[in-house]
């Protein structure tokens, strides 16, 4: 195991560009199902530095950025361009999964759901201090699982088994998010999701009501960083519609 690189520096003042680049890298890492632990184990970047980067609080060194771009399958310089406000360049499309592969994905999702159900059943009561950290981790994993199933449905042959699996994971996620919102120390994303669903609002309608972008609502619900102004606007809306 090699030593994982750290960062150039950090700041207490939010830099919108750093927040944007970090959030994009976090989303891409989840899309590719790359864990924070594996990046540290491979000597790319240590876990603390990665978390700080993905939350927009620090900026990796040039060599570390290059390694991250390689792992995330981005062209060189993408992270810097994201900070400057440019979109990530498109990457080569992966081959569409075959019917057999789609079937295997559906089976894998169903198997994972069974595991998640057992894990959820063993959660402590919502008022237990250990509840929110554990449920937040499970919800993050469920988002990754949903992304895998949704991607297979978009680019492959849609089968009844896959649609059923996708619907099941979304129902499980929905129920758990609402349950998580009832905890005393529930996250902003969990409370926002429950309030939005309770008011029967779409992401777009919620964004318009809060005066923020759709991206800010999606990022908040996915526990990704948003600006302080967006946090305040979302908190105010949640108070109004909860």
PDB file of N, CA, C and O in Angstrom, residues 192-227:
ATOM      1  N   UNK A 192     -35.476  17.664   4.406  1.00  0.00           N
ATOM      2  CA  UNK A 192     -35.958  18.254   3.159  1.00  0.00           C
ATOM      3  C   UNK A 192     -36.755  17.236   2.356  1.00  0.00           C
ATOM      4  O   UNK A 192     -37.849  17.538   1.848  1.00  0.00           O
ATOM      5  N   UNK A 193     -36.211  16.046   2.219  1.00  0.00           N
ATOM      6  CA  UNK A 193     -36.878  15.005   1.440  1.00  0.00           C
ATOM      7  C   UNK A 193     -38.257  14.701   2.011  1.00  0.00           C
ATOM      8  O   UNK A 193     -39.257  14.643   1.278  1.00  0.00           O
ATOM      9  N   UNK A 194     -38.318  14.510   3.335  1.00  0.00           N
ATOM     10  CA  UNK A 194     -39.595  14.172   3.967  1.00  0.00           C
ATOM     11  C   UNK A 194     -40.596  15.316   3.835  1.00  0.00           C
ATOM     12  O   UNK A 194     -41.789  15.082   3.565  1.00  0.00           O
ATOM     13  N   UNK A 195     -40.131  16.543   4.002  1.00  0.00           N
ATOM     14  CA  UNK A 195     -41.028  17.697   3.886  1.00  0.00           C
ATOM     15  C   UNK A 195     -41.529  17.839   2.455  1.00  0.00           C
ATOM     16  O   UNK A 195     -42.710  18.121   2.219  1.00  0.00           O
ATOM     17  N   UNK A 196     -40.632  17.639   1.499  1.00  0.00           N
ATOM     18  CA  UNK A 196     -41.017  17.751   0.080  1.00  0.00           C
ATOM     19  C   UNK A 196     -42.030  16.677  -0.283  1.00  0.00           C
ATOM     20  O   UNK A 196     -43.036  16.967  -0.951  1.00  0.00           O
ATOM     21  N   UNK A 197     -41.776  15.456   0.137  1.00  0.00           N
ATOM     22  CA  UNK A 197     -42.707  14.373  -0.176  1.00  0.00           C
ATOM     23  C   UNK A 197     -44.039  14.566   0.546  1.00  0.00           C
ATOM     24  O   UNK A 197     -45.109  14.284   0.000  1.00  0.00           O
ATOM     25  N   UNK A 198     -43.969  15.065   1.786  1.00  0.00           N
ATOM     26  CA  UNK A 198     -45.194  15.309   2.530  1.00  0.00           C
ATOM     27  C   UNK A 198     -46.068  16.374   1.890  1.00  0.00           C
ATOM     28  O   UNK A 198     -47.299  16.306   1.945  1.00  0.00           O
ATOM     29  N   UNK A 199     -45.417  17.362   1.269  1.00  0.00           N
ATOM     30  CA  UNK A 199     -46.141  18.437   0.583  1.00  0.00           C
ATOM     31  C   UNK A 199     -46.446  18.083  -0.867  1.00  0.00           C
ATOM     32  O   UNK A 199     -47.039  18.885  -1.593  1.00  0.00           O
ATOM     33  N   UNK A 200     -46.002  16.888  -1.286  1.00  0.00           N
ATOM     34  CA  UNK A 200     -46.233  16.400  -2.651  1.00  0.00           C
ATOM     35  C   UNK A 200     -45.648  17.348  -3.699  1.00  0.00           C
ATOM     36  O   UNK A 200     -46.289  17.674  -4.707  1.00  0.00           O
ATOM     37  N   UNK A 201     -44.412  17.787  -3.457  1.00  0.00           N
ATOM     38  CA  UNK A 201     -43.729  18.706  -4.367  1.00  0.00           C
ATOM     39  C   UNK A 201     -42.660  17.975  -5.167  1.00  0.00           C
ATOM     40  O   UNK A 201     -41.991  17.084  -4.650  1.00  0.00           O
ATOM     41  N   UNK A 202     -42.493  18.363  -6.413  1.00  0.00           N
ATOM     42  CA  UNK A 202     -41.394  17.842  -7.215  1.00  0.00           C
ATOM     43  C   UNK A 202     -40.111  18.569  -6.814  1.00  0.00           C
ATOM     44  O   UNK A 202     -40.147  19.580  -6.098  1.00  0.00           O
ATOM     45  N   UNK A 203     -38.986  18.079  -7.312  1.00  0.00           N
ATOM     46  CA  UNK A 203     -37.716  18.754  -7.043  1.00  0.00           C
ATOM     47  C   UNK A 203     -37.745  20.163  -7.618  1.00  0.00           C
ATOM     48  O   UNK A 203     -37.307  21.130  -6.975  1.00  0.00           O
ATOM     49  N   UNK A 204     -38.274  20.305  -8.833  1.00  0.00           N
ATOM     50  CA  UNK A 204     -38.343  21.630  -9.465  1.00  0.00           C
ATOM     51  C   UNK A 204     -39.222  22.582  -8.648  1.00  0.00           C
ATOM     52  O   UNK A 204     -38.839  23.736  -8.404  1.00  0.00           O
ATOM     53  N   UNK A 205     -40.385  22.111  -8.231  1.00  0.00           N
ATOM     54  CA  UNK A 205     -41.284  22.960  -7.447  1.00  0.00           C
ATOM     55  C   UNK A 205     -40.651  23.355  -6.117  1.00  0.00           C
ATOM     56  O   UNK A 205     -40.800  24.494  -5.657  1.00  0.00           O
ATOM     57  N   UNK A 206     -39.932  22.421  -5.509  1.00  0.00           N
ATOM     58  CA  UNK A 206     -39.256  22.718  -4.250  1.00  0.00           C
ATOM     59  C   UNK A 206     -38.170  23.755  -4.451  1.00  0.00           C
ATOM     60  O   UNK A 206     -38.012  24.679  -3.639  1.00  0.00           O
ATOM     61  N   UNK A 207     -37.418  23.610  -5.531  1.00  0.00           N
ATOM     62  CA  UNK A 207     -36.356  24.572  -5.840  1.00  0.00           C
ATOM     63  C   UNK A 207     -36.938  25.968  -6.059  1.00  0.00           C
ATOM     64  O   UNK A 207     -36.386  26.965  -5.568  1.00  0.00           O
ATOM     65  N   UNK A 208     -38.028  26.040  -6.788  1.00  0.00           N
ATOM     66  CA  UNK A 208     -38.663  27.336  -7.052  1.00  0.00           C
ATOM     67  C   UNK A 208     -39.185  27.958  -5.764  1.00  0.00           C
ATOM     68  O   UNK A 208     -39.061  29.169  -5.555  1.00  0.00           O
ATOM     69  N   UNK A 209     -39.756  27.135  -4.893  1.00  0.00           N
ATOM     70  CA  UNK A 209     -40.283  27.642  -3.627  1.00  0.00           C
ATOM     71  C   UNK A 209     -39.168  28.156  -2.714  1.00  0.00           C
ATOM     72  O   UNK A 209     -39.349  29.134  -1.992  1.00  0.00           O
ATOM     73  N   UNK A 210     -38.014  27.492  -2.770  1.00  0.00           N
ATOM     74  CA  UNK A 210     -36.890  27.890  -1.917  1.00  0.00           C
ATOM     75  C   UNK A 210     -36.037  28.984  -2.549  1.00  0.00           C
ATOM     76  O   UNK A 210     -35.226  29.616  -1.864  1.00  0.00           O
ATOM     77  N   UNK A 211     -36.205  29.178  -3.856  1.00  0.00           N
ATOM     78  CA  UNK A 211     -35.390  30.169  -4.551  1.00  0.00           C
ATOM     79  C   UNK A 211     -33.977  29.698  -4.809  1.00  0.00           C
ATOM     80  O   UNK A 211     -33.042  30.502  -4.837  1.00  0.00           O
ATOM     81  N   UNK A 212     -33.814  28.378  -5.006  1.00  0.00           N
ATOM     82  CA  UNK A 212     -32.502  27.812  -5.313  1.00  0.00           C
ATOM     83  C   UNK A 212     -32.629  26.968  -6.569  1.00  0.00           C
ATOM     84  O   UNK A 212     -33.715  26.790  -7.110  1.00  0.00           O
ATOM     85  N   UNK A 213     -31.515  26.417  -7.028  1.00  0.00           N
ATOM     86  CA  UNK A 213     -31.531  25.592  -8.230  1.00  0.00           C
ATOM     87  C   UNK A 213     -32.014  24.173  -7.924  1.00  0.00           C
ATOM     88  O   UNK A 213     -31.978  23.723  -6.771  1.00  0.00           O
ATOM     89  N   UNK A 214     -32.452  23.471  -8.980  1.00  0.00           N
ATOM     90  CA  UNK A 214     -32.817  22.060  -8.810  1.00  0.00           C
ATOM     91  C   UNK A 214     -31.612  21.271  -8.308  1.00  0.00           C
ATOM     92  O   UNK A 214     -31.744  20.360  -7.485  1.00  0.00           O
ATOM     93  N   UNK A 215     -30.425  21.625  -8.838  1.00  0.00           N
ATOM     94  CA  UNK A 215     -29.210  20.933  -8.422  1.00  0.00           C
ATOM     95  C   UNK A 215     -28.967  21.042  -6.932  1.00  0.00           C
ATOM     96  O   UNK A 215     -28.509  20.090  -6.293  1.00  0.00           O
ATOM     97  N   UNK A 216     -29.281  22.206  -6.358  1.00  0.00           N
ATOM     98  CA  UNK A 216     -29.066  22.402  -4.923  1.00  0.00           C
ATOM     99  C   UNK A 216     -29.981  21.485  -4.116  1.00  0.00           C
ATOM    100  O   UNK A 216     -29.570  20.930  -3.092  1.00  0.00           O
ATOM    101  N   UNK A 217     -31.224  21.316  -4.584  1.00  0.00           N
ATOM    102  CA  UNK A 217     -32.152  20.426  -3.885  1.00  0.00           C
ATOM    103  C   UNK A 217     -31.666  18.987  -3.977  1.00  0.00           C
ATOM    104  O   UNK A 217     -31.647  18.248  -2.982  1.00  0.00           O
ATOM    105  N   UNK A 218     -31.257  18.568  -5.172  1.00  0.00           N
ATOM    106  CA  UNK A 218     -30.776  17.192  -5.347  1.00  0.00           C
ATOM    107  C   UNK A 218     -29.515  16.955  -4.518  1.00  0.00           C
ATOM    108  O   UNK A 218     -29.348  15.885  -3.916  1.00  0.00           O
ATOM    109  N   UNK A 219     -28.604  17.927  -4.510  1.00  0.00           N
ATOM    110  CA  UNK A 219     -27.365  17.775  -3.748  1.00  0.00           C
ATOM    111  C   UNK A 219     -27.652  17.695  -2.254  1.00  0.00           C
ATOM    112  O   UNK A 219     -27.054  16.884  -1.540  1.00  0.00           O
ATOM    113  N   UNK A 220     -28.563  18.532  -1.776  1.00  0.00           N
ATOM    114  CA  UNK A 220     -28.879  18.522  -0.348  1.00  0.00           C
ATOM    115  C   UNK A 220     -29.473  17.182   0.055  1.00  0.00           C
ATOM    116  O   UNK A 220     -29.098  16.612   1.088  1.00  0.00           O
ATOM    117  N   UNK A 221     -30.384  16.659  -0.758  1.00  0.00           N
ATOM    118  CA  UNK A 221     -31.018  15.379  -0.426  1.00  0.00           C
ATOM    119  C   UNK A 221     -30.038  14.216  -0.523  1.00  0.00           C
ATOM    120  O   UNK A 221     -30.227  13.184   0.124  1.00  0.00           O
ATOM    121  N   UNK A 222     -28.978  14.387  -1.318  1.00  0.00           N
ATOM    122  CA  UNK A 222     -27.960  13.347  -1.452  1.00  0.00           C
ATOM    123  C   UNK A 222     -26.806  13.558  -0.484  1.00  0.00           C
ATOM    124  O   UNK A 222     -25.770  12.888  -0.589  1.00  0.00           O
ATOM    125  N   UNK A 223     -26.961  14.490   0.455  1.00  0.00           N
ATOM    126  CA  UNK A 223     -25.933  14.802   1.456  1.00  0.00           C
ATOM    127  C   UNK A 223     -24.665  15.357   0.818  1.00  0.00           C
ATOM    128  O   UNK A 223     -23.563  15.197   1.364  1.00  0.00           O
ATOM    129  N   UNK A 224     -24.806  16.002  -0.327  1.00  0.00           N
ATOM    130  CA  UNK A 224     -23.668  16.651  -0.971  1.00  0.00           C
ATOM    131  C   UNK A 224     -23.657  18.125  -0.586  1.00  0.00           C
ATOM    132  O   UNK A 224     -24.703  18.692  -0.244  1.00  0.00           O
ATOM    133  N   UNK A 225     -22.495  18.782  -0.638  1.00  0.00           N
ATOM    134  CA  UNK A 225     -22.400  20.157  -0.142  1.00  0.00           C
ATOM    135  C   UNK A 225     -23.172  21.163  -0.987  1.00  0.00           C
ATOM    136  O   UNK A 225     -23.222  21.063  -2.212  1.00  0.00           O
ATOM    137  N   UNK A 226     -23.790  22.108  -0.294  1.00  0.00           N
ATOM    138  CA  UNK A 226     -24.430  23.256  -0.937  1.00  0.00           C
ATOM    139  C   UNK A 226     -23.942  24.503  -0.208  1.00  0.00           C
ATOM    140  O   UNK A 226     -23.395  24.416   0.893  1.00  0.00           O
ATOM    141  N   UNK A 227     -24.146  25.648  -0.806  1.00  0.00           N
ATOM    142  CA  UNK A 227     -23.645  26.884  -0.211  1.00  0.00           C
ATOM    143  C   UNK A 227     -24.417  27.243   1.055  1.00  0.00           C
ATOM    144  O   UNK A 227     -25.528  26.748   1.291  1.00  0.00           O
TER     145      UNK A 227
END
